mmCIF file with all atom_site columns, C-alpha atoms and ligand atoms in Angstrom:
data_model
loop_
_atom_site.group_PDB
_atom_site.id
_atom_site.type_symbol
_atom_site.label_atom_id
_atom_site.label_alt_id
_atom_site.label_comp_id
_atom_site.label_asym_id
_atom_site.label_entity_id
_atom_site.label_seq_id
_atom_site.pdbx_PDB_ins_code
_atom_site.Cartn_x
_atom_site.Cartn_y
_atom_site.Cartn_z
_atom_site.occupancy
_atom_site.B_iso_or_equiv
_atom_site.pdbx_formal_charge
_atom_site.auth_seq_id
_atom_site.auth_comp_id
_atom_site.auth_asym_id
_atom_site.auth_atom_id
_atom_site.pdbx_PDB_model_num
ATOM   1   C  CA  . MET A 1 1   ? -25.540 -219.154 3.238   1.00 52.00 ? 3   MET A CA  1
ATOM   2   C  CA  . THR A 1 2   ? -26.859 -218.300 -0.099  1.00 61.00 ? 4   THR A CA  1
ATOM   3   C  CA  . ALA A 1 3   ? -24.696 -215.880 -2.338  1.00 66.00 ? 5   ALA A CA  1
ATOM   4   C  CA  . PRO A 1 4   ? -26.449 -212.503 -2.743  1.00 89.00 ? 6   PRO A CA  1
ATOM   5   C  CA  . ARG A 1 5   ? -26.969 -212.984 -6.506  1.00 92.00 ? 7   ARG A CA  1
ATOM   6   C  CA  . GLU A 1 6   ? -28.577 -216.323 -6.044  1.00 94.00 ? 8   GLU A CA  1
ATOM   7   C  CA  . ARG A 1 7   ? -30.889 -214.969 -3.457  1.00 96.00 ? 9   ARG A CA  1
ATOM   8   C  CA  . LEU A 1 8   ? -31.816 -211.989 -5.352  1.00 97.00 ? 10  LEU A CA  1
ATOM   9   C  CA  . ALA A 1 9   ? -32.283 -213.734 -8.400  1.00 97.00 ? 11  ALA A CA  1
ATOM   10  C  CA  . GLN A 1 10  ? -34.752 -216.271 -6.619  1.00 97.00 ? 12  GLN A CA  1
ATOM   11  C  CA  . GLU A 1 11  ? -36.659 -213.281 -5.264  1.00 97.00 ? 13  GLU A CA  1
ATOM   12  C  CA  . ILE A 1 12  ? -37.095 -212.142 -9.092  1.00 97.00 ? 14  ILE A CA  1
ATOM   13  C  CA  . ILE A 1 13  ? -38.143 -215.496 -10.235 1.00 97.00 ? 15  ILE A CA  1
ATOM   14  C  CA  . ASP A 1 14  ? -40.714 -215.895 -7.305  1.00 98.00 ? 16  ASP A CA  1
ATOM   15  C  CA  . ALA A 1 15  ? -42.010 -212.271 -7.973  1.00 97.00 ? 17  ALA A CA  1
ATOM   16  C  CA  . GLY A 1 16  ? -42.360 -213.179 -11.734 1.00 97.00 ? 18  GLY A CA  1
ATOM   17  C  CA  . ARG A 1 17  ? -44.447 -216.101 -10.917 1.00 97.00 ? 19  ARG A CA  1
ATOM   18  C  CA  . PHE A 1 18  ? -46.769 -214.099 -8.575  1.00 97.00 ? 20  PHE A CA  1
ATOM   19  C  CA  . LEU A 1 19  ? -47.147 -211.250 -10.844 1.00 97.00 ? 21  LEU A CA  1
ATOM   20  C  CA  . TYR A 1 20  ? -47.761 -213.305 -14.039 1.00 96.00 ? 22  TYR A CA  1
ATOM   21  C  CA  . GLU A 1 21  ? -50.411 -215.435 -11.968 1.00 96.00 ? 23  GLU A CA  1
ATOM   22  C  CA  . ARG A 1 22  ? -52.056 -212.384 -10.979 1.00 96.00 ? 24  ARG A CA  1
ATOM   23  C  CA  . GLY A 1 23  ? -52.381 -211.119 -14.919 1.00 95.00 ? 25  GLY A CA  1
ATOM   24  C  CA  . TRP A 1 24  ? -50.194 -207.990 -14.176 1.00 96.00 ? 26  TRP A CA  1
ATOM   25  C  CA  . SER A 1 25  ? -47.239 -209.381 -16.627 1.00 93.00 ? 27  SER A CA  1
ATOM   26  C  CA  . PRO A 1 26  ? -48.736 -211.124 -19.711 1.00 89.00 ? 28  PRO A CA  1
ATOM   27  C  CA  . ALA A 1 27  ? -47.133 -212.080 -22.803 1.00 90.00 ? 29  ALA A CA  1
ATOM   28  C  CA  . THR A 1 28  ? -43.587 -211.854 -21.676 1.00 85.00 ? 30  THR A CA  1
ATOM   29  C  CA  . SER A 1 29  ? -43.958 -208.131 -20.968 1.00 87.00 ? 31  SER A CA  1
ATOM   30  C  CA  . SER A 1 30  ? -42.760 -206.447 -17.596 1.00 91.00 ? 32  SER A CA  1
ATOM   31  C  CA  . ASN A 1 31  ? -39.259 -206.505 -16.051 1.00 95.00 ? 33  ASN A CA  1
ATOM   32  C  CA  . TYR A 1 32  ? -38.110 -206.769 -12.411 1.00 97.00 ? 34  TYR A CA  1
ATOM   33  C  CA  . SER A 1 33  ? -34.860 -206.037 -10.721 1.00 97.00 ? 35  SER A CA  1
ATOM   34  C  CA  . ALA A 1 34  ? -33.006 -206.082 -7.503  1.00 97.00 ? 36  ALA A CA  1
ATOM   35  C  CA  . ARG A 1 35  ? -29.868 -204.064 -6.239  1.00 97.00 ? 37  ARG A CA  1
ATOM   36  C  CA  . LEU A 1 36  ? -26.818 -206.192 -6.370  1.00 96.00 ? 38  LEU A CA  1
ATOM   37  C  CA  . SER A 1 37  ? -24.120 -203.584 -4.877  1.00 94.00 ? 39  SER A CA  1
ATOM   38  C  CA  . ALA A 1 38  ? -23.947 -199.747 -4.718  1.00 95.00 ? 40  ALA A CA  1
ATOM   39  C  CA  . ASP A 1 39  ? -23.319 -199.462 -8.400  1.00 95.00 ? 41  ASP A CA  1
ATOM   40  C  CA  . GLN A 1 40  ? -24.854 -202.844 -9.870  1.00 96.00 ? 42  GLN A CA  1
ATOM   41  C  CA  . ALA A 1 41  ? -28.474 -204.103 -10.385 1.00 96.00 ? 43  ALA A CA  1
ATOM   42  C  CA  . LEU A 1 42  ? -29.634 -207.535 -11.268 1.00 97.00 ? 44  LEU A CA  1
ATOM   43  C  CA  . LEU A 1 43  ? -32.341 -207.638 -13.927 1.00 96.00 ? 45  LEU A CA  1
ATOM   44  C  CA  . THR A 1 44  ? -34.669 -209.902 -15.946 1.00 95.00 ? 46  THR A CA  1
ATOM   45  C  CA  . VAL A 1 45  ? -33.269 -210.336 -19.577 1.00 92.00 ? 47  VAL A CA  1
ATOM   46  C  CA  . SER A 1 46  ? -35.395 -209.315 -22.580 1.00 88.00 ? 48  SER A CA  1
ATOM   47  C  CA  . GLY A 1 47  ? -38.311 -211.234 -23.647 1.00 87.00 ? 49  GLY A CA  1
ATOM   48  C  CA  . LYS A 1 48  ? -38.803 -214.129 -21.087 1.00 90.00 ? 50  LYS A CA  1
ATOM   49  C  CA  . HIS A 1 49  ? -42.226 -215.391 -20.014 1.00 93.00 ? 51  HIS A CA  1
ATOM   50  C  CA  . LYS A 1 50  ? -42.410 -213.812 -16.361 1.00 93.00 ? 52  LYS A CA  1
ATOM   51  C  CA  . GLY A 1 51  ? -44.304 -216.738 -14.947 1.00 93.00 ? 53  GLY A CA  1
ATOM   52  C  CA  . GLN A 1 52  ? -41.352 -219.358 -15.951 1.00 96.00 ? 54  GLN A CA  1
ATOM   53  C  CA  . LEU A 1 53  ? -38.022 -217.373 -15.139 1.00 95.00 ? 55  LEU A CA  1
ATOM   54  C  CA  . GLY A 1 54  ? -35.009 -219.279 -14.327 1.00 95.00 ? 56  GLY A CA  1
ATOM   55  C  CA  . PRO A 1 55  ? -31.835 -218.639 -12.775 1.00 94.00 ? 57  PRO A CA  1
ATOM   56  C  CA  . ASP A 1 56  ? -30.319 -217.859 -15.955 1.00 93.00 ? 58  ASP A CA  1
ATOM   57  C  CA  . ASP A 1 57  ? -32.829 -215.282 -16.912 1.00 94.00 ? 59  ASP A CA  1
ATOM   58  C  CA  . VAL A 1 58  ? -31.353 -212.340 -14.968 1.00 95.00 ? 60  VAL A CA  1
ATOM   59  C  CA  . LEU A 1 59  ? -28.205 -210.406 -15.788 1.00 96.00 ? 61  LEU A CA  1
ATOM   60  C  CA  . ALA A 1 60  ? -26.078 -207.796 -13.798 1.00 96.00 ? 62  ALA A CA  1
ATOM   61  C  CA  . THR A 1 61  ? -25.880 -204.368 -15.207 1.00 95.00 ? 63  THR A CA  1
ATOM   62  C  CA  . ASP A 1 62  ? -24.272 -201.188 -14.122 1.00 95.00 ? 64  ASP A CA  1
ATOM   63  C  CA  . LEU A 1 63  ? -26.209 -198.105 -13.230 1.00 95.00 ? 65  LEU A CA  1
ATOM   64  C  CA  . ALA A 1 64  ? -25.810 -196.744 -16.629 1.00 93.00 ? 66  ALA A CA  1
ATOM   65  C  CA  . GLY A 1 65  ? -27.739 -199.621 -17.889 1.00 92.00 ? 67  GLY A CA  1
ATOM   66  C  CA  . ASN A 1 66  ? -24.916 -201.575 -19.518 1.00 92.00 ? 68  ASN A CA  1
ATOM   67  C  CA  . SER A 1 67  ? -24.905 -205.380 -19.477 1.00 92.00 ? 69  SER A CA  1
ATOM   68  C  CA  . LEU A 1 68  ? -22.047 -206.719 -17.401 1.00 93.00 ? 70  LEU A CA  1
ATOM   69  C  CA  . GLU A 1 69  ? -22.583 -210.303 -18.908 1.00 92.00 ? 71  GLU A CA  1
ATOM   70  C  CA  . PRO A 1 70  ? -21.712 -210.614 -22.506 1.00 88.00 ? 72  PRO A CA  1
ATOM   71  C  CA  . GLY A 1 71  ? -24.204 -212.440 -24.412 1.00 88.00 ? 73  GLY A CA  1
ATOM   72  C  CA  . LYS A 1 72  ? -26.978 -211.576 -22.436 1.00 88.00 ? 74  LYS A CA  1
ATOM   73  C  CA  . LYS A 1 73  ? -29.411 -208.910 -23.677 1.00 82.00 ? 75  LYS A CA  1
ATOM   74  C  CA  . PRO A 1 74  ? -30.876 -206.511 -21.092 1.00 85.00 ? 76  PRO A CA  1
ATOM   75  C  CA  . SER A 1 75  ? -34.380 -205.410 -21.281 1.00 85.00 ? 77  SER A CA  1
ATOM   76  C  CA  . ALA A 1 76  ? -35.186 -202.325 -23.215 1.00 84.00 ? 78  ALA A CA  1
ATOM   77  C  CA  . GLU A 1 77  ? -36.341 -200.635 -20.138 1.00 93.00 ? 79  GLU A CA  1
ATOM   78  C  CA  . THR A 1 78  ? -33.034 -201.401 -18.111 1.00 95.00 ? 80  THR A CA  1
ATOM   79  C  CA  . LEU A 1 79  ? -32.492 -197.416 -17.803 1.00 96.00 ? 81  LEU A CA  1
ATOM   80  C  CA  . LEU A 1 80  ? -35.823 -196.817 -16.024 1.00 97.00 ? 82  LEU A CA  1
ATOM   81  C  CA  . HIS A 1 81  ? -34.459 -199.351 -13.214 1.00 98.00 ? 83  HIS A CA  1
ATOM   82  C  CA  . THR A 1 82  ? -31.084 -198.026 -13.133 1.00 97.00 ? 84  THR A CA  1
ATOM   83  C  CA  . GLN A 1 83  ? -32.221 -194.609 -12.809 1.00 97.00 ? 85  GLN A CA  1
ATOM   84  C  CA  . LEU A 1 84  ? -34.184 -195.484 -9.583  1.00 98.00 ? 86  LEU A CA  1
ATOM   85  C  CA  . TYR A 1 85  ? -31.168 -197.018 -8.028  1.00 98.00 ? 87  TYR A CA  1
ATOM   86  C  CA  . THR A 1 86  ? -29.093 -193.888 -8.843  1.00 97.00 ? 88  THR A CA  1
ATOM   87  C  CA  . TRP A 1 87  ? -31.939 -191.603 -7.560  1.00 97.00 ? 89  TRP A CA  1
ATOM   88  C  CA  . LYS A 1 88  ? -32.065 -193.392 -3.996  1.00 97.00 ? 90  LYS A CA  1
ATOM   89  C  CA  . PRO A 1 89  ? -29.389 -195.312 -2.475  1.00 96.00 ? 91  PRO A CA  1
ATOM   90  C  CA  . GLU A 1 90  ? -32.119 -197.026 -0.234  1.00 96.00 ? 92  GLU A CA  1
ATOM   91  C  CA  . ILE A 1 91  ? -34.169 -198.587 -3.157  1.00 97.00 ? 93  ILE A CA  1
ATOM   92  C  CA  . GLY A 1 92  ? -33.458 -202.305 -3.239  1.00 97.00 ? 94  GLY A CA  1
ATOM   93  C  CA  . ALA A 1 93  ? -36.232 -203.651 -5.687  1.00 98.00 ? 95  ALA A CA  1
ATOM   94  C  CA  . VAL A 1 94  ? -37.869 -202.158 -8.690  1.00 98.00 ? 96  VAL A CA  1
ATOM   95  C  CA  . LEU A 1 95  ? -40.860 -203.801 -10.377 1.00 98.00 ? 97  LEU A CA  1
ATOM   96  C  CA  . HIS A 1 96  ? -42.498 -202.834 -13.793 1.00 97.00 ? 98  HIS A CA  1
ATOM   97  C  CA  . THR A 1 97  ? -45.790 -204.409 -14.674 1.00 96.00 ? 99  THR A CA  1
ATOM   98  C  CA  . HIS A 1 98  ? -48.224 -204.282 -17.501 1.00 96.00 ? 100 HIS A CA  1
ATOM   99  C  CA  . SER A 1 99  ? -51.712 -204.794 -15.831 1.00 94.00 ? 101 SER A CA  1
ATOM   100 C  CA  . VAL A 1 100 ? -55.099 -204.213 -17.764 1.00 95.00 ? 102 VAL A CA  1
ATOM   101 C  CA  . ASN A 1 101 ? -55.924 -201.771 -15.063 1.00 96.00 ? 103 ASN A CA  1
ATOM   102 C  CA  . ALA A 1 102 ? -52.883 -199.644 -15.127 1.00 95.00 ? 104 ALA A CA  1
ATOM   103 C  CA  . THR A 1 103 ? -53.258 -199.609 -18.959 1.00 94.00 ? 105 THR A CA  1
ATOM   104 C  CA  . VAL A 1 104 ? -56.762 -198.626 -19.076 1.00 94.00 ? 106 VAL A CA  1
ATOM   105 C  CA  . LEU A 1 105 ? -56.601 -196.079 -16.204 1.00 94.00 ? 107 LEU A CA  1
ATOM   106 C  CA  . SER A 1 106 ? -53.464 -194.230 -17.731 1.00 93.00 ? 108 SER A CA  1
ATOM   107 C  CA  . ARG A 1 107 ? -55.221 -194.000 -21.047 1.00 94.00 ? 109 ARG A CA  1
ATOM   108 C  CA  . LEU A 1 108 ? -58.386 -192.780 -19.640 1.00 92.00 ? 110 LEU A CA  1
ATOM   109 C  CA  . SER A 1 109 ? -56.740 -190.038 -17.517 1.00 88.00 ? 111 SER A CA  1
ATOM   110 C  CA  . LEU A 1 110 ? -56.007 -187.040 -19.743 1.00 86.00 ? 112 LEU A CA  1
ATOM   111 C  CA  . SER A 1 111 ? -54.072 -185.121 -17.019 1.00 90.00 ? 113 SER A CA  1
ATOM   112 C  CA  . ASP A 1 112 ? -50.505 -186.039 -16.373 1.00 94.00 ? 114 ASP A CA  1
ATOM   113 C  CA  . SER A 1 113 ? -51.206 -187.313 -12.850 1.00 94.00 ? 115 SER A CA  1
ATOM   114 C  CA  . LEU A 1 114 ? -53.553 -189.207 -10.578 1.00 93.00 ? 116 LEU A CA  1
ATOM   115 C  CA  . VAL A 1 115 ? -54.325 -188.584 -7.110  1.00 90.00 ? 117 VAL A CA  1
ATOM   116 C  CA  . PHE A 1 116 ? -55.605 -191.301 -4.640  1.00 88.00 ? 118 PHE A CA  1
ATOM   117 C  CA  . ALA A 1 117 ? -57.106 -190.039 -1.636  1.00 86.00 ? 119 ALA A CA  1
ATOM   118 C  CA  . ASP A 1 118 ? -59.183 -191.438 1.338   1.00 84.00 ? 120 ASP A CA  1
ATOM   119 C  CA  . TYR A 1 119 ? -58.325 -195.032 0.530   1.00 83.00 ? 121 TYR A CA  1
ATOM   120 C  CA  . GLU A 1 120 ? -57.232 -197.068 3.691   1.00 81.00 ? 122 GLU A CA  1
ATOM   121 C  CA  . LEU A 1 121 ? -55.028 -199.278 1.538   1.00 81.00 ? 123 LEU A CA  1
ATOM   122 C  CA  . GLN A 1 122 ? -52.929 -195.969 0.786   1.00 81.00 ? 124 GLN A CA  1
ATOM   123 C  CA  . LYS A 1 123 ? -51.222 -197.034 3.992   1.00 79.00 ? 125 LYS A CA  1
ATOM   124 C  CA  . ALA A 1 124 ? -49.414 -199.997 2.119   1.00 83.00 ? 126 ALA A CA  1
ATOM   125 C  CA  . PHE A 1 125 ? -47.087 -197.132 0.757   1.00 85.00 ? 127 PHE A CA  1
ATOM   126 C  CA  . SER A 1 126 ? -43.950 -196.416 2.314   1.00 79.00 ? 128 SER A CA  1
ATOM   127 C  CA  . GLY A 1 127 ? -43.870 -193.278 4.275   1.00 77.00 ? 129 GLY A CA  1
ATOM   128 C  CA  . ILE A 1 128 ? -47.687 -193.062 4.258   1.00 74.00 ? 130 ILE A CA  1
ATOM   129 C  CA  . SER A 1 129 ? -49.510 -193.730 7.642   1.00 73.00 ? 131 SER A CA  1
ATOM   130 C  CA  . THR A 1 130 ? -52.984 -192.356 7.106   1.00 70.00 ? 132 THR A CA  1
ATOM   131 C  CA  . HIS A 1 131 ? -55.847 -192.524 4.532   1.00 72.00 ? 133 HIS A CA  1
ATOM   132 C  CA  . GLU A 1 132 ? -56.018 -188.797 5.054   1.00 69.00 ? 134 GLU A CA  1
ATOM   133 C  CA  . SER A 1 133 ? -52.863 -188.306 3.015   1.00 80.00 ? 135 SER A CA  1
ATOM   134 C  CA  . GLN A 1 134 ? -52.841 -188.423 -0.930  1.00 86.00 ? 136 GLN A CA  1
ATOM   135 C  CA  . VAL A 1 135 ? -50.915 -190.559 -3.181  1.00 89.00 ? 137 VAL A CA  1
ATOM   136 C  CA  . LEU A 1 136 ? -49.881 -188.595 -6.379  1.00 92.00 ? 138 LEU A CA  1
ATOM   137 C  CA  . VAL A 1 137 ? -48.896 -190.912 -9.307  1.00 95.00 ? 139 VAL A CA  1
ATOM   138 C  CA  . PRO A 1 138 ? -47.577 -188.952 -12.353 1.00 97.00 ? 140 PRO A CA  1
ATOM   139 C  CA  . ILE A 1 139 ? -48.437 -190.303 -15.877 1.00 97.00 ? 141 ILE A CA  1
ATOM   140 C  CA  . PHE A 1 140 ? -45.777 -190.002 -18.301 1.00 97.00 ? 142 PHE A CA  1
ATOM   141 C  CA  . ASP A 1 141 ? -46.551 -190.207 -22.156 1.00 95.00 ? 143 ASP A CA  1
ATOM   142 C  CA  . ASN A 1 142 ? -45.348 -193.551 -23.618 1.00 94.00 ? 144 ASN A CA  1
ATOM   143 C  CA  . ASP A 1 143 ? -42.102 -193.409 -25.673 1.00 93.00 ? 145 ASP A CA  1
ATOM   144 C  CA  . GLN A 1 144 ? -40.105 -196.245 -27.247 1.00 91.00 ? 146 GLN A CA  1
ATOM   145 C  CA  . ASP A 1 145 ? -36.968 -193.978 -26.951 1.00 93.00 ? 147 ASP A CA  1
ATOM   146 C  CA  . ILE A 1 146 ? -36.170 -195.019 -23.335 1.00 94.00 ? 148 ILE A CA  1
ATOM   147 C  CA  . ARG A 1 147 ? -33.575 -192.521 -22.765 1.00 94.00 ? 149 ARG A CA  1
ATOM   148 C  CA  . ARG A 1 148 ? -35.873 -189.808 -23.657 1.00 96.00 ? 150 ARG A CA  1
ATOM   149 C  CA  . LEU A 1 149 ? -38.493 -191.286 -21.326 1.00 96.00 ? 151 LEU A CA  1
ATOM   150 C  CA  . ALA A 1 150 ? -35.949 -191.627 -18.539 1.00 96.00 ? 152 ALA A CA  1
ATOM   151 C  CA  . ALA A 1 151 ? -35.041 -188.046 -19.052 1.00 97.00 ? 153 ALA A CA  1
ATOM   152 C  CA  . ALA A 1 152 ? -38.882 -187.079 -18.789 1.00 97.00 ? 154 ALA A CA  1
ATOM   153 C  CA  . VAL A 1 153 ? -39.079 -189.084 -15.426 1.00 97.00 ? 155 VAL A CA  1
ATOM   154 C  CA  . GLN A 1 154 ? -35.870 -187.710 -13.701 1.00 97.00 ? 156 GLN A CA  1
ATOM   155 C  CA  . PRO A 1 155 ? -37.075 -184.156 -13.182 1.00 97.00 ? 157 PRO A CA  1
ATOM   156 C  CA  . TRP A 1 156 ? -40.491 -185.491 -11.544 1.00 96.00 ? 158 TRP A CA  1
ATOM   157 C  CA  . LEU A 1 157 ? -38.330 -187.702 -9.214  1.00 97.00 ? 159 LEU A CA  1
ATOM   158 C  CA  . ASP A 1 158 ? -36.103 -185.016 -8.341  1.00 96.00 ? 160 ASP A CA  1
ATOM   159 C  CA  . ALA A 1 159 ? -39.025 -182.628 -7.336  1.00 96.00 ? 161 ALA A CA  1
ATOM   160 C  CA  . HIS A 1 160 ? -40.845 -185.410 -5.482  1.00 94.00 ? 162 HIS A CA  1
ATOM   161 C  CA  . PRO A 1 161 ? -38.606 -187.400 -3.032  1.00 92.00 ? 163 PRO A CA  1
ATOM   162 C  CA  . ASP A 1 162 ? -41.561 -189.081 -1.579  1.00 91.00 ? 164 ASP A CA  1
ATOM   163 C  CA  . CYS A 1 163 ? -42.876 -190.605 -5.063  1.00 93.00 ? 165 CYS A CA  1
ATOM   164 C  CA  . VAL A 1 164 ? -43.878 -194.222 -4.612  1.00 95.00 ? 166 VAL A CA  1
ATOM   165 C  CA  . GLY A 1 165 ? -44.419 -195.122 -8.206  1.00 97.00 ? 167 GLY A CA  1
ATOM   166 C  CA  . TYR A 1 166 ? -45.445 -193.766 -11.700 1.00 98.00 ? 168 TYR A CA  1
ATOM   167 C  CA  . LEU A 1 167 ? -47.532 -194.824 -14.640 1.00 97.00 ? 169 LEU A CA  1
ATOM   168 C  CA  . ILE A 1 168 ? -46.531 -194.743 -18.343 1.00 97.00 ? 170 ILE A CA  1
ATOM   169 C  CA  . ARG A 1 169 ? -49.700 -194.089 -20.377 1.00 96.00 ? 171 ARG A CA  1
ATOM   170 C  CA  . GLY A 1 170 ? -51.161 -197.041 -22.261 1.00 95.00 ? 172 GLY A CA  1
ATOM   171 C  CA  . HIS A 1 171 ? -48.088 -199.237 -20.899 1.00 95.00 ? 173 HIS A CA  1
ATOM   172 C  CA  . GLY A 1 172 ? -47.831 -199.916 -17.314 1.00 96.00 ? 174 GLY A CA  1
ATOM   173 C  CA  . LEU A 1 173 ? -46.679 -199.195 -13.759 1.00 98.00 ? 175 LEU A CA  1
ATOM   174 C  CA  . TYR A 1 174 ? -43.156 -198.711 -11.906 1.00 98.00 ? 176 TYR A CA  1
ATOM   175 C  CA  . THR A 1 175 ? -42.747 -198.937 -8.432  1.00 98.00 ? 177 THR A CA  1
ATOM   176 C  CA  . TRP A 1 176 ? -40.057 -199.765 -5.844  1.00 97.00 ? 178 TRP A CA  1
ATOM   177 C  CA  . GLY A 1 177 ? -39.048 -200.311 -2.326  1.00 96.00 ? 179 GLY A CA  1
ATOM   178 C  CA  . PRO A 1 178 ? -36.150 -201.174 0.111   1.00 96.00 ? 180 PRO A CA  1
ATOM   179 C  CA  . ARG A 1 179 ? -36.788 -204.846 -0.511  1.00 96.00 ? 181 ARG A CA  1
ATOM   180 C  CA  . MET A 1 180 ? -38.649 -207.099 -2.878  1.00 97.00 ? 182 MET A CA  1
ATOM   181 C  CA  . SER A 1 181 ? -41.420 -207.626 -0.608  1.00 96.00 ? 183 SER A CA  1
ATOM   182 C  CA  . ASP A 1 182 ? -41.862 -203.831 -0.181  1.00 96.00 ? 184 ASP A CA  1
ATOM   183 C  CA  . ALA A 1 183 ? -42.094 -203.360 -4.018  1.00 97.00 ? 185 ALA A CA  1
ATOM   184 C  CA  . LEU A 1 184 ? -44.556 -206.443 -4.291  1.00 97.00 ? 186 LEU A CA  1
ATOM   185 C  CA  . ARG A 1 185 ? -46.836 -204.868 -1.666  1.00 96.00 ? 187 ARG A CA  1
ATOM   186 C  CA  . GLN A 1 186 ? -46.841 -201.677 -3.361  1.00 95.00 ? 188 GLN A CA  1
ATOM   187 C  CA  . VAL A 1 187 ? -47.752 -203.201 -6.811  1.00 97.00 ? 189 VAL A CA  1
ATOM   188 C  CA  . GLU A 1 188 ? -50.599 -204.952 -5.062  1.00 96.00 ? 190 GLU A CA  1
ATOM   189 C  CA  . ALA A 1 189 ? -51.681 -201.745 -3.401  1.00 95.00 ? 191 ALA A CA  1
ATOM   190 C  CA  . PHE A 1 190 ? -51.464 -199.950 -6.760  1.00 96.00 ? 192 PHE A CA  1
ATOM   191 C  CA  . GLU A 1 191 ? -53.429 -202.360 -8.410  1.00 96.00 ? 193 GLU A CA  1
ATOM   192 C  CA  . PHE A 1 192 ? -56.248 -202.332 -5.564  1.00 95.00 ? 194 PHE A CA  1
ATOM   193 C  CA  . LEU A 1 193 ? -56.457 -198.406 -5.992  1.00 95.00 ? 195 LEU A CA  1
ATOM   194 C  CA  . PHE A 1 194 ? -56.625 -198.673 -9.906  1.00 96.00 ? 196 PHE A CA  1
ATOM   195 C  CA  . GLU A 1 195 ? -59.266 -201.276 -9.964  1.00 95.00 ? 197 GLU A CA  1
ATOM   196 C  CA  . CYS A 1 196 ? -61.297 -199.178 -7.300  1.00 94.00 ? 198 CYS A CA  1
ATOM   197 C  CA  . GLU A 1 197 ? -60.800 -196.103 -9.389  1.00 93.00 ? 199 GLU A CA  1
ATOM   198 C  CA  . LEU A 1 198 ? -62.043 -197.719 -12.469 1.00 94.00 ? 200 LEU A CA  1
ATOM   199 C  CA  . LYS A 1 199 ? -65.056 -199.211 -10.788 1.00 94.00 ? 201 LYS A CA  1
ATOM   200 C  CA  . LEU A 1 200 ? -65.905 -195.858 -9.375  1.00 92.00 ? 202 LEU A CA  1
ATOM   201 C  CA  . ARG A 1 201 ? -65.776 -194.102 -12.491 1.00 90.00 ? 203 ARG A CA  1
ATOM   202 C  CA  . ALA A 1 202 ? -67.737 -196.740 -14.096 1.00 89.00 ? 204 ALA A CA  1
ATOM   203 C  CA  . LEU A 1 203 ? -70.489 -196.517 -11.753 1.00 91.00 ? 205 LEU A CA  1
ATOM   204 C  CA  . GLN A 1 204 ? -70.504 -192.681 -11.673 1.00 88.00 ? 206 GLN A CA  1
ATOM   205 C  CA  . LYS A 1 205 ? -71.053 -192.736 -15.528 1.00 77.00 ? 207 LYS A CA  1
ATOM   206 C  CA  . SER A 1 206 ? -74.092 -194.981 -15.209 1.00 68.00 ? 208 SER A CA  1
HETATM 207 ZN ZN1 . ZN  B 2 .   ? -42.849 -202.119 -20.145 1.00 82.71 ? 330 ZN  B ZN1 1
#
């Protein structure tokens, strides 16, 4: 029987390999996490190549985002992960990616949210069982002050308990789920929708 930390670290390593190969976590960007316990998370350390993560490239933090492993530097965006674990106890994994499509679409959209409707693939998101529903994705302006960014995200989460992910403008995507496999499925679904949306907009213009 593998210890939970070892198993979760391996899930993060495997997620990194997949997301890097798909081109969604280039140039050491992105960060991933899994819930270790009710009040601890396991996160990728800062600045590592996400396709080549090893067992030492994760660290435990408390839910205030403080490292519990001296000498290991948490990612700058740790608080955006731990905020989600605090928000909902059922969240077990959080993925943050920096894809081209998330970056372009969030820059192209001048409003503060995107709505996806009538896509069959919306059913990949938790809590959605028909293409007739809508997936509302907020876009927050990028901010190097992560505490301030987290403070901007929190009221949206509180007002939208069914939120399945959000974009940071010109930066990337956050999505989550009860297990790592759920979060990965949602990254793929979002990327599919982002690409469809960009293709539609390009064709509608020509
Ligand atoms: Zn980022």
